Coordinates of C-alpha atoms in Angstrom, one line a residue:
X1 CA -61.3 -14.2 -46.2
X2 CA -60.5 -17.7 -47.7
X3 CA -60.6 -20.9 -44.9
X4 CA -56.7 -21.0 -45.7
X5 CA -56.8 -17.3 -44.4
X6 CA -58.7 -17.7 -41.6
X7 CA -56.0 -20.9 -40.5
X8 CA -53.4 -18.7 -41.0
X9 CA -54.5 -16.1 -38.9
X10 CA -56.5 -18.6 -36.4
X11 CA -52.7 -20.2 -36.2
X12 CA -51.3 -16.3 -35.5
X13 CA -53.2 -15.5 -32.7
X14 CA -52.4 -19.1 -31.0
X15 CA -49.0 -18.6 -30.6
X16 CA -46.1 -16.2 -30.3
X17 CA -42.7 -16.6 -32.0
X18 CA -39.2 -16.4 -30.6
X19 CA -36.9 -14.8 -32.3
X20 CA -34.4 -17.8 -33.7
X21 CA -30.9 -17.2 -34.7
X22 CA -29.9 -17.7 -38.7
X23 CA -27.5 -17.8 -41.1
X24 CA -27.2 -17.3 -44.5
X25 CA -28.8 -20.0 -47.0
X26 CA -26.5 -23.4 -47.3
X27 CA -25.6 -22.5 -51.3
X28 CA -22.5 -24.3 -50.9
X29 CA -24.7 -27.1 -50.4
X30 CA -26.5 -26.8 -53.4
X31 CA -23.8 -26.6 -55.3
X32 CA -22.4 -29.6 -53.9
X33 CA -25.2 -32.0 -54.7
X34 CA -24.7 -29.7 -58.6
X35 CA -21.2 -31.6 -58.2
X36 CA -22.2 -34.4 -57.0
X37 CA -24.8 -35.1 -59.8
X38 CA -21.9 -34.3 -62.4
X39 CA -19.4 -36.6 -61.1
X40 CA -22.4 -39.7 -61.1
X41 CA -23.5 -38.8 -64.6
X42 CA -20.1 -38.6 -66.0
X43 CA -18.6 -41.9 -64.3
X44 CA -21.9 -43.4 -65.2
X45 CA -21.9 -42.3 -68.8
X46 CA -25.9 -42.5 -68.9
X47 CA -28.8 -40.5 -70.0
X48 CA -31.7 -42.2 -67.8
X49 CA -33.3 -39.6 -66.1
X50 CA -34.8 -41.1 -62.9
X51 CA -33.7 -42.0 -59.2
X52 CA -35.7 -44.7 -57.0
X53 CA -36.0 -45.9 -53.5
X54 CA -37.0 -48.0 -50.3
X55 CA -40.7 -48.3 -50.0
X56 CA -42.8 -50.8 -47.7
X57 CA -45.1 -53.1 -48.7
X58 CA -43.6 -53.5 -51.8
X59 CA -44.5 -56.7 -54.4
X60 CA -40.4 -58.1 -53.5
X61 CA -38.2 -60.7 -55.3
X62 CA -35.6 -62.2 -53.6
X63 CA -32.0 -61.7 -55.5
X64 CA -30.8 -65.1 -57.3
X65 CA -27.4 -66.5 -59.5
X66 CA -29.4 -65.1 -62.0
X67 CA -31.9 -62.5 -60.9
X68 CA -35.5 -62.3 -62.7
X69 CA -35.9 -59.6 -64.9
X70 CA -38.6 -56.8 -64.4
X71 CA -41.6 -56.1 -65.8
X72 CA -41.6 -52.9 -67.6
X73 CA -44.6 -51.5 -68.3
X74 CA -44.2 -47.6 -69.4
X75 CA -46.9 -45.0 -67.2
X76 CA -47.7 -42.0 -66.2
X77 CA -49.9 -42.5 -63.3
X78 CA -49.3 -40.3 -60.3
X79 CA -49.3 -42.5 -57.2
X80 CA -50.1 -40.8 -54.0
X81 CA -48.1 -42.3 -51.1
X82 CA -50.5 -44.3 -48.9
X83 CA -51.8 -43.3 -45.5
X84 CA -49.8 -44.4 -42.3
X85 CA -52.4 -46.1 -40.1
X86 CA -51.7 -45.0 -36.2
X87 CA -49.0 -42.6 -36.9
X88 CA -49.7 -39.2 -35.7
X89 CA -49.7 -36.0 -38.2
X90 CA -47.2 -33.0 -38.0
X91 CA -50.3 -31.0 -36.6
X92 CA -50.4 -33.1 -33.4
X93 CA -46.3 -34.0 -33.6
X94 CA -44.2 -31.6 -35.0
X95 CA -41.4 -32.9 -33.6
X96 CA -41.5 -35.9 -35.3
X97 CA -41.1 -34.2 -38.6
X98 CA -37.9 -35.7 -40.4
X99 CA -37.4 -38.7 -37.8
X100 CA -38.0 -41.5 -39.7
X101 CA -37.1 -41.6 -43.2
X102 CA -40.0 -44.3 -43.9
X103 CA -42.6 -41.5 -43.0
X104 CA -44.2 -38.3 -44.2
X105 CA -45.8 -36.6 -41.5
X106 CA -48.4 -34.7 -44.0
X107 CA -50.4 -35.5 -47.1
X108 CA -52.2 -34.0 -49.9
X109 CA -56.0 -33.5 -50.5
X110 CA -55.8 -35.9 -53.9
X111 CA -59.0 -33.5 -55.4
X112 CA -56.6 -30.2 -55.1
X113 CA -53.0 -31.4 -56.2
X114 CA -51.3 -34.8 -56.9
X115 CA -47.8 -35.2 -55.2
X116 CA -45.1 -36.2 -58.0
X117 CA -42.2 -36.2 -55.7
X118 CA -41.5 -36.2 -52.2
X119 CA -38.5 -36.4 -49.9
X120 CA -37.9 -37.7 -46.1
X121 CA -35.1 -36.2 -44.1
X122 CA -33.0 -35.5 -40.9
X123 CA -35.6 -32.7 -39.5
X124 CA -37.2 -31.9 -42.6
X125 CA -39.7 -33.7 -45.4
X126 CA -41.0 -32.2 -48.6
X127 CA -43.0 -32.6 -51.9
X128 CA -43.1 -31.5 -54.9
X129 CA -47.3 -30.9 -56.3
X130 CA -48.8 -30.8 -59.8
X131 CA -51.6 -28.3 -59.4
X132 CA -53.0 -28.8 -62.8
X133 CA -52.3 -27.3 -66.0
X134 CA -48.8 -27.0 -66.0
X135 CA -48.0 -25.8 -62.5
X136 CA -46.4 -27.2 -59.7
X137 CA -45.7 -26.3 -56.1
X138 CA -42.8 -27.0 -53.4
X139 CA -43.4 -28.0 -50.3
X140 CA -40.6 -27.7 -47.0
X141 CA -41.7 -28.6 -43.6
X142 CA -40.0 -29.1 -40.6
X143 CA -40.0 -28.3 -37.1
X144 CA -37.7 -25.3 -36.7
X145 CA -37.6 -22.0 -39.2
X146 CA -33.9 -22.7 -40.1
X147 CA -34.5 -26.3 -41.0
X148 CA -37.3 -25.2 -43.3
X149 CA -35.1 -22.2 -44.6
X150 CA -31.9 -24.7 -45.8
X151 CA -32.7 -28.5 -44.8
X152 CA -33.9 -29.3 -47.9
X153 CA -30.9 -28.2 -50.8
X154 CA -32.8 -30.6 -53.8
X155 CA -35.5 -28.1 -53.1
X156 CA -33.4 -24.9 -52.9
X157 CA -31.6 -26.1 -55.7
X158 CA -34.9 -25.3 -57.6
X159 CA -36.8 -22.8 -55.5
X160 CA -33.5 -21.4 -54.0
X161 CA -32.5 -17.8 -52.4
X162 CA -31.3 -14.9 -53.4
X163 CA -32.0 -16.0 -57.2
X164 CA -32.4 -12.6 -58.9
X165 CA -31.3 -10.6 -55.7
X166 CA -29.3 -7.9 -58.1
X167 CA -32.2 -7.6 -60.5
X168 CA -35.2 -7.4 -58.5
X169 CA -36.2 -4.5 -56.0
X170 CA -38.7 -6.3 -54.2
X171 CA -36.3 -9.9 -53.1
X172 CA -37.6 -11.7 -50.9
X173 CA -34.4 -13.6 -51.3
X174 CA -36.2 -16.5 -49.3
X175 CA -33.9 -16.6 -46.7
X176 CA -34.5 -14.2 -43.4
X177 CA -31.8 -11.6 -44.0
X178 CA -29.2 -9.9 -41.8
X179 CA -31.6 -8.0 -39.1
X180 CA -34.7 -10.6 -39.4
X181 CA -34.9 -14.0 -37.7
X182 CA -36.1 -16.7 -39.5
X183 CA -39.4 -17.3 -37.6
X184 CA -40.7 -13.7 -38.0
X185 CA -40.6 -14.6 -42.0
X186 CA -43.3 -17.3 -40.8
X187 CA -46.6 -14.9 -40.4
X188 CA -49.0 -16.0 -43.4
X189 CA -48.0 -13.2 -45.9
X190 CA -47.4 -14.2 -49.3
X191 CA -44.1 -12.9 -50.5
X192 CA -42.4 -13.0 -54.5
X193 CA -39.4 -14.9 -54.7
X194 CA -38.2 -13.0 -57.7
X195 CA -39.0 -11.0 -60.6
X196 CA -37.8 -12.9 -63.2
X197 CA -39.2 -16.0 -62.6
X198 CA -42.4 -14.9 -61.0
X199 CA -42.0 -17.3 -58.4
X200 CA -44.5 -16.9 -55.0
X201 CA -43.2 -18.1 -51.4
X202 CA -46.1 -18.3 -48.3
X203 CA -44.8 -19.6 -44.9
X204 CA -46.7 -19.8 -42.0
X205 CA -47.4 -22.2 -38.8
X206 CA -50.5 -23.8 -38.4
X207 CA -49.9 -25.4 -35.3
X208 CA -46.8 -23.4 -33.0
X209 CA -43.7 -25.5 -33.7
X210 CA -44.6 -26.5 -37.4
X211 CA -42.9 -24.5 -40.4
X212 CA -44.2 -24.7 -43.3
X213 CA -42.4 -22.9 -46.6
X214 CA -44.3 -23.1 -49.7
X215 CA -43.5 -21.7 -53.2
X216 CA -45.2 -22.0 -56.5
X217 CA -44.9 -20.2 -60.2
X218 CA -48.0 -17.4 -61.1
X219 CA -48.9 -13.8 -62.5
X220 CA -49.5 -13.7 -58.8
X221 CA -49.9 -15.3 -55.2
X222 CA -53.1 -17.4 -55.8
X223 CA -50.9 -20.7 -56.8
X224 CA -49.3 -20.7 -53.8
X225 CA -52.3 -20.1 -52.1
X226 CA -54.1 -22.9 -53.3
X227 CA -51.3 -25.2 -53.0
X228 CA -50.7 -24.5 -49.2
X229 CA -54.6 -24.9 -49.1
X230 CA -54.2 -28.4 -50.2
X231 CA -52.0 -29.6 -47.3
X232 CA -53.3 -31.7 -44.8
X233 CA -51.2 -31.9 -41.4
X234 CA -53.6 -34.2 -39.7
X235 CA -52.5 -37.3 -41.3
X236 CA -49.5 -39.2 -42.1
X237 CA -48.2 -41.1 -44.8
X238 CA -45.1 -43.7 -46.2
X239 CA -42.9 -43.8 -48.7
X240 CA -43.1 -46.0 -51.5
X241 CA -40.8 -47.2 -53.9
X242 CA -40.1 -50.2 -55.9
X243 CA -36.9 -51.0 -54.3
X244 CA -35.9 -51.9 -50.5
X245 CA -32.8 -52.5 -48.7
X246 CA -33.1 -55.6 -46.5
X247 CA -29.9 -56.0 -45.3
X248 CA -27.9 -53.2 -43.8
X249 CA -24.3 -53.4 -42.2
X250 CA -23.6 -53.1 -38.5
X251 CA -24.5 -50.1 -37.1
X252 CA -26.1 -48.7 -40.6
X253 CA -29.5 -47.1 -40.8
X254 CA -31.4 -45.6 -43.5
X255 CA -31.4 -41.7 -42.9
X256 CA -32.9 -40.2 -46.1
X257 CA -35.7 -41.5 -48.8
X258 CA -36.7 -39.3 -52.0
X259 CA -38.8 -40.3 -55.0
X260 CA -39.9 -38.6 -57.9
X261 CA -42.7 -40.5 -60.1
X262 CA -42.9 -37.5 -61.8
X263 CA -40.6 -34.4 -63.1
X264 CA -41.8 -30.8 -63.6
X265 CA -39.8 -28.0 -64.8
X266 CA -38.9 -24.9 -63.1
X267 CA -37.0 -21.5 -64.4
X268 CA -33.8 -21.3 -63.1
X269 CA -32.0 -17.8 -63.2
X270 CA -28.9 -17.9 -66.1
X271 CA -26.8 -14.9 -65.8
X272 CA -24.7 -14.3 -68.7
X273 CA -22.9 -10.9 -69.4
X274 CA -24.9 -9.0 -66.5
X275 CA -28.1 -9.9 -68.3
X276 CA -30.5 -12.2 -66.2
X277 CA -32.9 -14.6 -67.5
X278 CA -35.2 -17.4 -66.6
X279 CA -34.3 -20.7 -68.4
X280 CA -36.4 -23.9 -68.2
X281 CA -34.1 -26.4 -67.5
X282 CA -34.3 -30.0 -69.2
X283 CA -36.4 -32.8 -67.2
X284 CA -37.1 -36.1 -67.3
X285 CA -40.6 -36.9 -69.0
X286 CA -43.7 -38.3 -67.2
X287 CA -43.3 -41.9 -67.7
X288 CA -40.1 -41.6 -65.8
X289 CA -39.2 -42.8 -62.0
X290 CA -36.6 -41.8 -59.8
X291 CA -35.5 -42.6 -56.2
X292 CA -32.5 -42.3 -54.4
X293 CA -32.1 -44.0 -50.3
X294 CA -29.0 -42.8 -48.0
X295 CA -27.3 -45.3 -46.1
X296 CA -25.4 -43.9 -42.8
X297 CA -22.4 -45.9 -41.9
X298 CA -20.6 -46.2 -39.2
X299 CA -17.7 -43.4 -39.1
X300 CA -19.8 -40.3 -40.5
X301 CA -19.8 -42.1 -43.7
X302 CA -23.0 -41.8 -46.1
X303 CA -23.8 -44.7 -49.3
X304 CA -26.6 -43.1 -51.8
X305 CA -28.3 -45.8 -53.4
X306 CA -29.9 -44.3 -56.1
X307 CA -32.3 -45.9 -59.0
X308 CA -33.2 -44.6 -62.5
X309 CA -35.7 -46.1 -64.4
X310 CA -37.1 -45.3 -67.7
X311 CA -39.2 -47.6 -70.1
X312 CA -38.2 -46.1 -73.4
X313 CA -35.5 -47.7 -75.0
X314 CA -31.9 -47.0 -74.4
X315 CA -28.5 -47.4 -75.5
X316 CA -26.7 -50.8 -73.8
X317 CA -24.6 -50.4 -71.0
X318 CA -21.3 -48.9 -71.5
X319 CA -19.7 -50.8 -68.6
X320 CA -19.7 -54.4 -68.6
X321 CA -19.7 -56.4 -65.2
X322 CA -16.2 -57.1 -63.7
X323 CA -17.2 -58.6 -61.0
X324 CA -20.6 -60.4 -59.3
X325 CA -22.0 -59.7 -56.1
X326 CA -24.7 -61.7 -54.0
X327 CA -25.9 -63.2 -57.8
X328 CA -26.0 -59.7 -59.1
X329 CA -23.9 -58.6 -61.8
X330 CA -21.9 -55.5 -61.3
X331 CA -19.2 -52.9 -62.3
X332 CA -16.7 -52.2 -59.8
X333 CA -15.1 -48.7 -60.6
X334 CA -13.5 -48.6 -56.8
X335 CA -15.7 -45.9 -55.0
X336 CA -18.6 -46.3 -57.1
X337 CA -20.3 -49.7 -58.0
X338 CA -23.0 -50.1 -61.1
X339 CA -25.8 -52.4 -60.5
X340 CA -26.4 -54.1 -64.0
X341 CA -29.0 -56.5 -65.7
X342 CA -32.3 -54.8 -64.9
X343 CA -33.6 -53.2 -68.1
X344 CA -34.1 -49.8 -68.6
X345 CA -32.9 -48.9 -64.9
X346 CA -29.3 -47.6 -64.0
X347 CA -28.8 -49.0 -60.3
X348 CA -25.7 -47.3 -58.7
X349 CA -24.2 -46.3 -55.0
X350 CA -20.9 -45.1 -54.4
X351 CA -18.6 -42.8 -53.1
X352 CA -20.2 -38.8 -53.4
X353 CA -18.9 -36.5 -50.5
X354 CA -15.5 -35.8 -50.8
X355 CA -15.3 -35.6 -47.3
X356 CA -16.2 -38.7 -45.7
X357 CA -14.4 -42.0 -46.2
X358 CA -15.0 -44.1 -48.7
X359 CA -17.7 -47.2 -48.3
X360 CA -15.5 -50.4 -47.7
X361 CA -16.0 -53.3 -50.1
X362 CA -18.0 -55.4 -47.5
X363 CA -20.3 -52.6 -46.4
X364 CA -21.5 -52.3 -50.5
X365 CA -21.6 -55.6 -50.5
X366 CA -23.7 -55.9 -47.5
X367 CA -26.2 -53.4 -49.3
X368 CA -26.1 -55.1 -52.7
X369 CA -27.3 -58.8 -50.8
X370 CA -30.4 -56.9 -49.7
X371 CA -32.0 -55.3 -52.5
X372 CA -35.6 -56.1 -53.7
X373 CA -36.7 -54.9 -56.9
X374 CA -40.6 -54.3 -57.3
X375 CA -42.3 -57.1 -60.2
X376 CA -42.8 -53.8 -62.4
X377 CA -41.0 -50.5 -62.2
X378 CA -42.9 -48.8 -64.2
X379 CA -46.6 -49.3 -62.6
X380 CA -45.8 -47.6 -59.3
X381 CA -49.8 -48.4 -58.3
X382 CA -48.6 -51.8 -58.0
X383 CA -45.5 -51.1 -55.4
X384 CA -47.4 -51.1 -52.2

């Protein structure tokens, strides 16, 4: 028996599940943010493929009439986000999991796997691990099993349910099923996503009140084992980026951080005229960052701020600025607003759920006031 065995087992006979009451898996979700990343691309008209966000501790520049211009130093180097001095892991918290979007209650032994994207939520946090070689991991944790089944749709997107559930005989279509609570799922046993993909899925608890949802690709269950073998719940850690938000409008707080220093690919099931396949979708290469920060307004109202930075050469800007805002150049499209003049890097919030109201001119312009941009987006050792 492996030390991650004898934690998943040690963590069994601790505690006791309650059953927990669960729907099916959020896919309309996931095929909302699908949407939603059309509609930016396409208004955007740009091929960057990145997204960047708040981060503390960050080497700042105070916007101007005429704001420096960033370093831009192409790398690949994986940067692990630094340790949260006094702040309690999601082994001696779990409730705290997903309660402050500048935190990551977990971390990552750095000899075992290197975190190349990670994501802090309402309830839930995740990351995304290079094991070595080519593989890579997911990571969902929160503090209830429906949370960790559905809170996390950029994950799902990727890792998601019922992928191949009309091609494979052993599904185990990742959400709990009609007749199965979502805790019981959460005993230790390594389970395969799919056939087709040969994707592996191991949830367990390791404390009671701490879900943890891991999934990795392999000929069998060993990646996943190694990769939930890598987690460490006893520490917490922040989330860096090379952009802030210092300003904020009345009653505005920031409710969501993700950044990806790194992409890695993952088959996604294509079905085409009843035949099923795996097909590696396209993703953005190593030297490439990506961050996005959620602003909730006042009135159930959400502003993504999202940042794309790349350091290889691009086409110029389609838009040209229409109008300037706090010294900042920008293109005003109405419900969606294009920060300009920083190379390489497509800056844009705007308008994305259908549902909520649209972000009023002084709220954006409240945000665009308060935006730092780190001395070098490409070198994110040098964020902190």
């Amino acid at each position: 028996m492996t030390d991650l065995d004898e934690r998943i087992a040690r963590a069994l006979r601790e505690q006791a599940d309650g059953p927990v009451d669960t729907d099916s898996l959020l896919m309309a979700a996931v095929n909302g943010g699908r949407a939603r990343r059309r509609r930016r691309r396409a208004v955007i008209g740009a091929a960057l493929g990145v997204v960047v966000l708040l981060g503390a501790g960050v080497a700042l520049r105070t916007p101007s009439a005429a704001p420096p211009q960033p370093a831009v130093t192409p790398s690949p180097v994986v940067v692990t986000p630094p340790r949260a001095p006094g702040i309690p892991g999601a082994a001696e918290r779990p409730a705290l999991i997903g309660t402050d979007p500048r935190l990551l209650h977990f971390g990552v032994d750095p000899t075992a796997a290197k975190p190349v994207a990670w994501r802090s939520a309402a309830q839930v946090e995740s990351m995304r691990l290079d094991l070595g070689d080519g593989v890579q991991a997911m990571v969902i944790v929160a503090a209830d099993p429906r949370t960790a089944e559905i809170g996390d749709p950029s994950q799902l997107r990727d890792i998601g349910p019922d992928r191949a559930g009309a091609v494979t005989s052993d599904k185990d279509l990742s959400s709990p099923g009609q007749g199965l609570d979502a805790a019981s799922r959460y005993n230790g046993v390594i389970r395969q996503l799919d056939t087709v993909t040969k994707g592996w899925v191991l949830r367990w608890q390791p404390v009671p009140g701490l879900y943890v949802r891991v999934a990795a690709l392999g000929e069998t269950g060993a990646e996943v084992r190694r990769a939930a073998a890598a987690l460490r719940f006893d520490e917490a850690r922040r989330c860096v980026a090379p952009i802030q938000l210092t300003a904020l409008p009345p009653g505005a707080r920031i409710s969501a951080c993700e950044v990806a220093v790194r992409q890695l690919s993952w088959p996604r099931i294509v079905t085409v005229g009843g035949m099923t396949t795996p097909t590696q979708m396209a993703v953005a290469a190593s030297d490439h960052t990506e961050a996005a920060l959620t602003v909730a307004l006042q009135g159930a109202a959400t502003l993504p701020v999202r940042l794309t930075y790349s350091p290889r050469p691009s086409s110029p800007d389609r838009a040209k600025a229409n109008r300037t805002i706090a010294g900042r150049p920008v293109f005003d499209m109405g419900d969606f607003w294009n920060v300009l003049g920083i190379p390489n890097t497509l800056l844009s919030m705007g308008h994305e759920n259908r549902w909520e109201r649209s972000p009023t001119d002084a709220e954006v312009s409240t945000v665009i006031g308060g935006l730092r941009v780190s001395d070098d987006l490409g070198e994110p050792v040098s964020w902190e």
